Coordinates of C-alpha atoms in Angstrom, one line a residue:
M260 CA 122.2 120.3 134.7
N261 CA 124.3 119.8 131.7
T262 CA 122.8 118.5 128.5
P263 CA 124.5 115.2 127.4
T264 CA 126.0 114.9 124.2
N265 CA 125.5 112.3 121.4
A266 CA 129.1 111.0 122.1
A267 CA 128.6 110.7 126.0
L268 CA 125.2 109.0 125.4
F269 CA 126.9 106.7 123.0
E270 CA 129.6 105.9 125.5
R271 CA 127.2 105.1 128.3
A272 CA 125.2 103.0 125.6
Q273 CA 127.9 100.8 124.8
K274 CA 128.3 99.8 128.1
V275 CA 124.8 98.5 128.8
I276 CA 123.6 97.8 125.2
P277 CA 125.5 95.7 122.5
G278 CA 127.1 98.0 120.3
G279 CA 125.2 101.0 122.0
V280 CA 122.2 100.3 119.8
N281 CA 119.0 98.1 119.9
S282 CA 119.0 97.7 116.0
P283 CA 122.3 97.4 114.1
V284 CA 122.0 100.0 111.6
R285 CA 121.8 102.8 114.2
A286 CA 125.5 102.4 115.3
F287 CA 126.8 104.4 112.2
R288 CA 129.0 101.3 111.5
A289 CA 128.5 101.6 107.7
V290 CA 129.3 105.4 107.6
G291 CA 131.4 105.9 110.7
G292 CA 131.0 108.5 113.5
T293 CA 128.8 109.0 116.1
P294 CA 125.1 108.2 116.1
R295 CA 122.8 110.9 116.8
F296 CA 120.7 110.3 120.0
I297 CA 117.1 111.7 119.4
A298 CA 115.4 113.6 121.8
R299 CA 112.2 114.5 120.0
A300 CA 110.3 115.0 116.8
Q301 CA 107.9 117.2 115.5
G302 CA 106.3 117.3 111.9
P303 CA 109.2 116.5 109.2
Y304 CA 112.0 117.3 112.0
I305 CA 113.9 115.2 114.5
F306 CA 116.0 116.8 117.1
D307 CA 119.2 115.2 118.8
A308 CA 120.4 115.3 122.4
E309 CA 122.3 118.3 122.0
G310 CA 119.3 120.3 120.3
T311 CA 120.2 120.1 116.6
R312 CA 117.4 120.0 114.3
Y313 CA 117.4 117.6 111.1
I314 CA 115.1 117.2 108.2
D315 CA 114.1 113.6 108.7
Y316 CA 114.2 111.2 105.8
I317 CA 114.3 108.1 107.8
G318 CA 110.7 108.5 109.4
S319 CA 111.3 105.7 112.0
W320 CA 112.4 103.7 109.0
G321 CA 109.2 104.2 107.1
P322 CA 106.2 104.5 109.5
M323 CA 106.2 108.0 109.9
I324 CA 104.1 108.7 106.6
L325 CA 102.1 111.5 108.4
G326 CA 105.4 113.2 109.8
H327 CA 105.7 113.1 113.7
G328 CA 103.2 114.1 116.1
H329 CA 100.2 114.1 113.7
P330 CA 97.2 115.7 115.7
A331 CA 94.8 113.1 114.6
V332 CA 97.2 110.4 115.6
L333 CA 98.2 111.9 119.0
E334 CA 94.4 112.3 119.9
A335 CA 93.4 108.7 119.1
V336 CA 96.7 107.3 121.1
Q337 CA 95.9 109.3 124.1
K338 CA 92.5 108.5 124.2
A339 CA 93.4 104.8 123.7
A340 CA 95.9 105.0 126.5
V341 CA 93.6 106.2 129.0
D342 CA 91.5 103.3 128.4
G343 CA 94.3 100.6 129.0
F344 CA 97.8 99.6 127.7
S345 CA 97.1 96.0 127.0
F346 CA 94.4 93.3 127.8
G347 CA 95.3 90.1 126.3
A348 CA 92.1 89.9 125.0
P349 CA 90.2 91.1 121.8
T350 CA 88.9 94.6 121.4
E351 CA 86.7 96.3 118.7
R352 CA 89.6 98.4 117.4
E353 CA 91.5 95.3 116.1
V354 CA 88.3 94.4 114.1
E355 CA 88.1 98.2 112.9
L356 CA 91.8 98.0 111.8
A357 CA 91.6 94.7 110.1
E358 CA 88.6 95.9 108.1
E359 CA 90.5 99.0 107.1
I360 CA 93.4 97.2 105.9
L361 CA 91.4 94.5 104.0
S362 CA 89.2 97.6 102.4
L363 CA 92.4 98.7 100.7
V364 CA 93.9 95.5 99.6
P365 CA 91.6 93.2 97.8
S366 CA 93.9 90.3 97.6
M367 CA 93.1 89.4 101.0
D368 CA 89.8 88.1 102.8
Q369 CA 91.3 88.0 106.3
V370 CA 94.2 89.5 108.3
R371 CA 96.2 88.7 111.5
L372 CA 97.7 91.2 113.3
V373 CA 101.1 90.8 115.0
S374 CA 103.7 93.0 116.6
S375 CA 106.7 93.2 114.2
G376 CA 107.5 92.7 110.5
T377 CA 109.9 90.0 111.4
E378 CA 107.1 88.1 113.3
A379 CA 104.6 88.7 110.4
A380 CA 107.1 87.5 107.5
M381 CA 107.9 84.5 109.8
S382 CA 104.4 83.7 110.3
A383 CA 103.5 84.0 106.6
L384 CA 106.2 81.7 105.7
R385 CA 104.9 79.0 108.2
L386 CA 101.5 79.7 106.7
A387 CA 102.7 79.0 103.2
R388 CA 104.5 75.7 104.3
G389 CA 101.5 74.4 106.3
A390 CA 98.8 75.3 103.5
T391 CA 101.0 73.7 100.8
G392 CA 102.5 70.7 102.8
R393 CA 106.0 71.7 101.3
S394 CA 109.3 72.6 102.6
K395 CA 111.6 74.7 100.2
I396 CA 111.1 78.3 99.8
I397 CA 112.6 80.9 97.5
K398 CA 113.9 84.3 98.5
F399 CA 116.0 86.9 96.6
E400 CA 119.5 88.4 97.3
G401 CA 119.3 91.6 98.8
C402 CA 115.6 91.2 100.2
Y403 CA 115.1 91.4 103.9
H404 CA 112.4 89.8 105.5
G405 CA 113.3 90.0 109.2
H406 CA 115.7 88.2 111.1
A407 CA 114.0 85.1 111.4
D408 CA 116.5 81.9 111.1
A409 CA 115.2 80.5 107.8
L410 CA 115.4 84.0 106.1
L411 CA 118.7 85.0 107.0
V412 CA 120.7 83.5 104.0
K413 CA 122.4 84.7 101.0
A414 CA 123.4 83.3 97.5
G415 CA 126.6 82.9 95.8
S416 CA 127.0 84.0 92.2
G417 CA 126.1 82.3 89.1
L418 CA 123.6 79.7 89.0
A419 CA 121.1 79.1 92.0
T420 CA 122.4 77.5 94.8
F421 CA 120.8 76.7 98.3
G422 CA 121.4 79.3 100.8
H423 CA 124.2 79.2 103.6
P424 CA 123.6 81.3 107.0
T425 CA 124.6 84.8 107.0
S426 CA 124.3 85.0 110.7
A427 CA 126.1 83.2 113.7
G428 CA 123.6 80.9 115.7
V429 CA 121.7 79.8 112.5
P430 CA 122.3 76.1 111.8
A431 CA 122.8 75.2 108.2
E432 CA 119.9 72.6 108.7
V433 CA 117.5 75.3 109.2
V434 CA 118.2 77.1 106.0
Q435 CA 118.9 74.0 103.9
H436 CA 115.3 74.5 102.5
T437 CA 115.9 78.1 101.5
L438 CA 116.8 78.6 97.9
V439 CA 118.4 82.4 97.4
L440 CA 118.0 83.6 93.7
E441 CA 119.2 86.9 92.1
Y442 CA 116.5 89.7 92.0
N443 CA 115.0 90.4 88.6
N444 CA 116.7 87.4 87.0
V445 CA 113.9 85.4 85.3
A446 CA 116.3 82.7 84.1
Q447 CA 117.1 81.5 87.6
I448 CA 113.6 81.5 88.6
E449 CA 112.7 79.4 85.7
E450 CA 115.6 77.1 86.5
A451 CA 114.5 76.7 90.2
F452 CA 110.9 75.7 89.3
A453 CA 112.3 73.2 86.7
L454 CA 114.5 71.6 89.2
H455 CA 112.2 71.8 92.5
G456 CA 108.6 73.0 91.6
D457 CA 107.0 70.4 93.2
G458 CA 108.7 70.9 96.6
I459 CA 108.7 74.7 96.7
A460 CA 105.9 76.1 99.2
C461 CA 106.5 79.8 98.5
V462 CA 108.5 82.6 96.9
M463 CA 109.0 85.6 99.1
I464 CA 109.9 88.8 97.7
E465 CA 109.8 92.6 98.5
P466 CA 108.3 94.1 95.5
I467 CA 110.3 97.2 95.6
A468 CA 113.4 96.2 97.7
G469 CA 114.2 98.8 100.4
N470 CA 117.2 97.3 102.1
M471 CA 119.4 97.4 98.8
N472 CA 118.2 101.2 99.0
F473 CA 115.5 101.3 96.3
V474 CA 115.2 98.5 93.8
R475 CA 112.2 97.7 92.2
A476 CA 111.4 94.3 90.5
S477 CA 110.5 94.5 87.0
V478 CA 107.0 93.9 85.6
P479 CA 108.2 91.0 83.5
F480 CA 110.0 89.4 86.6
I481 CA 106.9 89.6 88.6
K482 CA 104.6 88.4 86.0
R483 CA 106.6 85.4 85.5
L484 CA 106.9 84.7 89.2
R485 CA 103.1 84.6 89.4
E486 CA 102.8 82.3 86.3
L487 CA 105.4 79.9 87.8
C488 CA 103.8 79.9 91.4
T489 CA 100.4 79.3 89.9
Q490 CA 101.6 76.5 87.6
H491 CA 103.4 74.6 90.3
G492 CA 101.0 75.1 93.1
A493 CA 103.5 77.6 95.2
M494 CA 102.3 80.6 96.9
L495 CA 103.6 84.0 95.8
V496 CA 104.4 86.0 99.2
F497 CA 104.6 89.9 98.9
D498 CA 106.7 91.5 101.7
E499 CA 105.0 94.7 101.8
V500 CA 106.4 95.8 105.4
M501 CA 108.1 98.7 104.1
T502 CA 106.1 99.3 100.8
G503 CA 102.6 98.7 102.2
F504 CA 100.4 101.9 102.2
R505 CA 103.7 103.8 101.4
V506 CA 104.1 103.6 97.8
A507 CA 100.5 103.7 96.9
L508 CA 97.2 103.4 99.0
G509 CA 96.8 99.8 97.6
S510 CA 100.6 99.3 98.4
A511 CA 103.0 97.7 95.8
Q512 CA 100.6 95.0 94.6
S513 CA 98.2 97.5 93.4
I514 CA 101.0 99.2 91.0
Y515 CA 101.8 95.7 89.6
A516 CA 97.9 95.1 89.3
K517 CA 97.6 97.8 86.8
A518 CA 100.6 96.3 84.6
I519 CA 99.5 92.7 84.8
P520 CA 95.7 92.0 84.5
G521 CA 94.4 90.0 87.4
F522 CA 97.5 90.1 89.2
E523 CA 97.5 89.3 93.1
P524 CA 100.0 87.7 95.4
D525 CA 98.9 84.8 97.5
I526 CA 99.9 86.1 100.9
S527 CA 100.9 89.5 101.8
V528 CA 102.9 91.0 104.8
F529 CA 102.7 94.3 106.1
G530 CA 104.2 96.4 108.7
K531 CA 105.4 100.1 109.6
V532 CA 102.9 102.4 108.4
I533 CA 99.9 100.2 109.5
G534 CA 101.1 100.9 113.1
G535 CA 101.8 104.7 112.5
G536 CA 105.0 104.4 114.5
M537 CA 103.8 101.6 117.0
P538 CA 105.0 98.0 117.1
L539 CA 102.2 96.6 114.9
A540 CA 102.4 94.2 111.6
A541 CA 100.2 91.9 109.9
F542 CA 99.9 89.2 107.2
G543 CA 96.8 88.2 105.4
A544 CA 95.4 86.0 102.4
K545 CA 92.4 84.7 100.9
R546 CA 90.0 83.2 103.5
A547 CA 90.7 79.3 102.6
V548 CA 94.3 80.0 103.3
M549 CA 93.8 81.8 106.6
Q550 CA 91.6 79.1 107.9
Q551 CA 94.8 77.0 108.4
L552 CA 95.6 79.4 111.1
A553 CA 95.1 78.3 114.8
P554 CA 92.6 78.3 116.3
L555 CA 90.7 76.9 113.1
G556 CA 93.6 75.1 111.6
P557 CA 97.0 73.3 112.3
V558 CA 99.4 76.2 111.7
Y559 CA 100.2 77.9 115.2
Q560 CA 101.0 81.5 115.7
A561 CA 100.2 83.6 118.7
G562 CA 101.5 86.7 120.4
T563 CA 100.7 88.2 123.7
L564 CA 100.6 92.0 122.3
S565 CA 99.1 91.1 119.0
G566 CA 96.5 93.9 118.4
N567 CA 97.7 96.1 121.2
P568 CA 94.9 98.7 121.9
I569 CA 97.2 101.7 121.9
A570 CA 99.2 100.4 118.5
T571 CA 96.0 99.6 116.8
A572 CA 94.6 103.2 117.6
C573 CA 97.8 104.7 116.3
G574 CA 97.6 102.7 113.0
L575 CA 94.0 103.2 112.4
A576 CA 94.3 106.9 112.7
T577 CA 97.1 106.7 110.2
L578 CA 95.3 104.8 107.9
R579 CA 92.1 106.9 107.9
E580 CA 94.3 109.9 107.3
I581 CA 96.3 108.7 104.1
R582 CA 93.1 107.4 102.5
K583 CA 91.7 110.9 102.3
P584 CA 91.4 111.9 98.7
G585 CA 94.5 113.6 96.9
Y586 CA 96.8 112.4 100.0
F587 CA 99.1 110.2 97.7
D588 CA 99.3 112.4 94.8
A589 CA 100.5 115.3 97.1
L590 CA 103.0 112.8 98.7
S591 CA 104.2 111.4 95.5
A592 CA 104.9 114.7 94.1
S593 CA 106.7 115.8 97.3
T594 CA 108.9 112.7 97.0
R595 CA 109.4 113.3 93.3
S596 CA 110.7 116.8 94.2
V597 CA 113.0 115.3 96.8
L598 CA 114.7 113.3 94.3
D599 CA 114.8 115.6 91.5
G600 CA 116.1 118.2 93.7
L601 CA 119.2 115.7 94.7
L602 CA 119.8 114.6 91.1
A603 CA 120.0 118.4 89.8
S604 CA 122.3 119.1 92.5
A605 CA 124.3 116.2 91.7
R606 CA 124.4 117.0 88.1
E607 CA 125.5 120.8 88.5
A608 CA 128.2 119.6 90.7
G609 CA 129.3 117.0 88.1
V610 CA 128.5 113.7 90.4
P611 CA 127.3 110.8 88.9
M612 CA 124.0 109.9 90.6
V613 CA 120.8 108.1 89.8
G614 CA 117.6 107.7 91.8
D615 CA 114.1 106.5 91.8
C616 CA 111.0 106.7 93.8
E617 CA 107.6 105.7 94.2
G618 CA 104.7 107.1 96.5
G619 CA 106.5 108.2 99.6
M620 CA 109.6 106.1 99.4
F621 CA 112.9 107.0 97.2
G622 CA 116.3 106.0 96.8
F623 CA 119.7 107.2 95.1
F624 CA 122.9 105.8 94.1
F625 CA 126.3 107.2 93.3
A626 CA 126.4 105.3 90.0
S627 CA 125.8 106.0 86.0
E628 CA 122.8 103.6 86.1
L629 CA 120.2 102.3 88.2
P630 CA 121.1 99.0 89.7
T631 CA 118.4 96.0 89.1
T632 CA 120.4 93.4 91.4
Y633 CA 122.1 93.5 94.8
A634 CA 125.4 92.8 92.9
A635 CA 124.8 95.9 91.1
V636 CA 124.2 97.9 94.1
M637 CA 127.2 96.6 95.9
A638 CA 129.0 98.0 92.9
T639 CA 127.9 101.6 93.4
D640 CA 130.1 104.0 95.2
K641 CA 129.9 103.2 99.0
E642 CA 132.8 105.4 100.0
F643 CA 131.2 108.6 98.5
F644 CA 127.9 107.9 100.0
N645 CA 129.4 107.9 103.4
R646 CA 131.0 111.1 102.8
F647 CA 127.9 112.5 101.4
F648 CA 125.9 111.3 104.3
H649 CA 128.0 113.1 106.9
A650 CA 128.1 116.1 104.7
M651 CA 124.3 116.2 104.6
L652 CA 124.0 115.6 108.2
D653 CA 126.5 118.5 109.1
R654 CA 123.9 120.6 107.0
G655 CA 120.9 119.5 109.0
V656 CA 119.5 116.6 106.8
Y657 CA 119.2 113.0 108.1
F658 CA 119.4 110.3 105.4
A659 CA 119.6 106.4 106.4
P660 CA 123.0 105.8 107.7
A661 CA 123.8 103.2 105.1
M662 CA 123.9 102.9 101.3
Y663 CA 121.6 100.0 101.4
E664 CA 118.4 101.7 102.9
A665 CA 115.6 103.6 101.3
G666 CA 114.6 107.1 102.0
F667 CA 111.0 108.2 103.2
V668 CA 109.1 111.5 102.9
S669 CA 106.1 112.4 104.7
S670 CA 103.1 114.6 104.2
A671 CA 104.7 116.9 106.8
H672 CA 107.5 117.9 104.7
T673 CA 107.0 121.4 103.0
P674 CA 108.2 122.9 99.9
D675 CA 110.7 124.8 101.8
D676 CA 112.0 121.5 103.4
L677 CA 112.5 120.2 99.9
R678 CA 114.3 123.2 98.6
A679 CA 116.3 123.2 101.6
T680 CA 117.4 119.7 101.0
A681 CA 118.4 120.5 97.6
A682 CA 120.4 123.3 98.4
A683 CA 122.2 121.4 101.2
A684 CA 123.1 118.6 98.7
L685 CA 124.7 121.2 96.4
D686 CA 126.6 122.6 98.8
A687 CA 127.7 119.2 100.2
F688 CA 128.6 118.0 96.6
R689 CA 130.7 121.1 95.8
A690 CA 132.6 120.7 99.1
L691 CA 133.2 116.7 98.3
R692 CA 134.5 117.4 95.0

């Protein structure tokens, strides 16, 4: 029996799946070419249908912080699978996972488990509106909070404007209460609260935006958001689906808490790492806020597979590994090494490149300075990124197939993998120049 090629699989897939993929960025539309169909993975590597091995810097878009096939996680999942796939009833492991999450995130007293980041962000938004009795929300251009209708909006340039849908099928009426502002723009957020402060239910933000590659919110910006939300009775919602337990053991909010005394978000949203590669996410807050949720309060939220026993086993095993002493020090050092290697290779080849990283998450841009807004990200050299992406793919290194996505390092990446990445980058840069 012949092994199918990536191209043949893509042709088959396009006949039965829209665009041939079940999540748009996988289609390689941004970079061109044929997507790789992954057959298996182990440690820091993925292997496509043709047997080609790649050093993996996607990590299933963040969850695989331990690498693929970690023994402790495999054992936990296998044991859970024997006991049953799904019950539609509560289990002890749900309680254990909730306790583990809460022990690492002091801003929350309670947490509700769901099945996806989109579901968690959508539910957090509903909770904020229900708890405040207000309708308006603020989000920021370039921040992605899943594909719930009210959050699929973008902003124009200049002063703050109410959003317009960026997806067909989203009525303008659904997003009429969504205000979209420029990331890291203090003046705009002050103007928005001056105009609409008594009607704003929440401000939702990615503290490190991973869907415009890697752009961190400045400390003064986060500090001002917190002050304004407190002053006007709005809730500050930290979307940590990507950054949660990835940039630090206490997530991104722990980093800002070190710089801003007493800092806490009102609601936090988590996903990816807490599921360890299984469909699992969560949102949480102080007890008084979470008591607004059904069955205790009027804000309804439910899910057939919420707290799935296999997903919770996978997530619990993952969290117990990453909280071991020294784990994040080592992971951060590996991530810094990857980024430094890429930047050094670019300098040697005379390619303008900048980057940033935190914990196990990193990003790079072909530009002369780090962007701080979505507009600045869009002004970086996309065409060169696309060529670099394919050059690295040809050399066995798999970055995200879009300029707008962050990269992820796992604890399974070895020093040899990091050196190989830098060497491949230097070779790619020289070829592209």
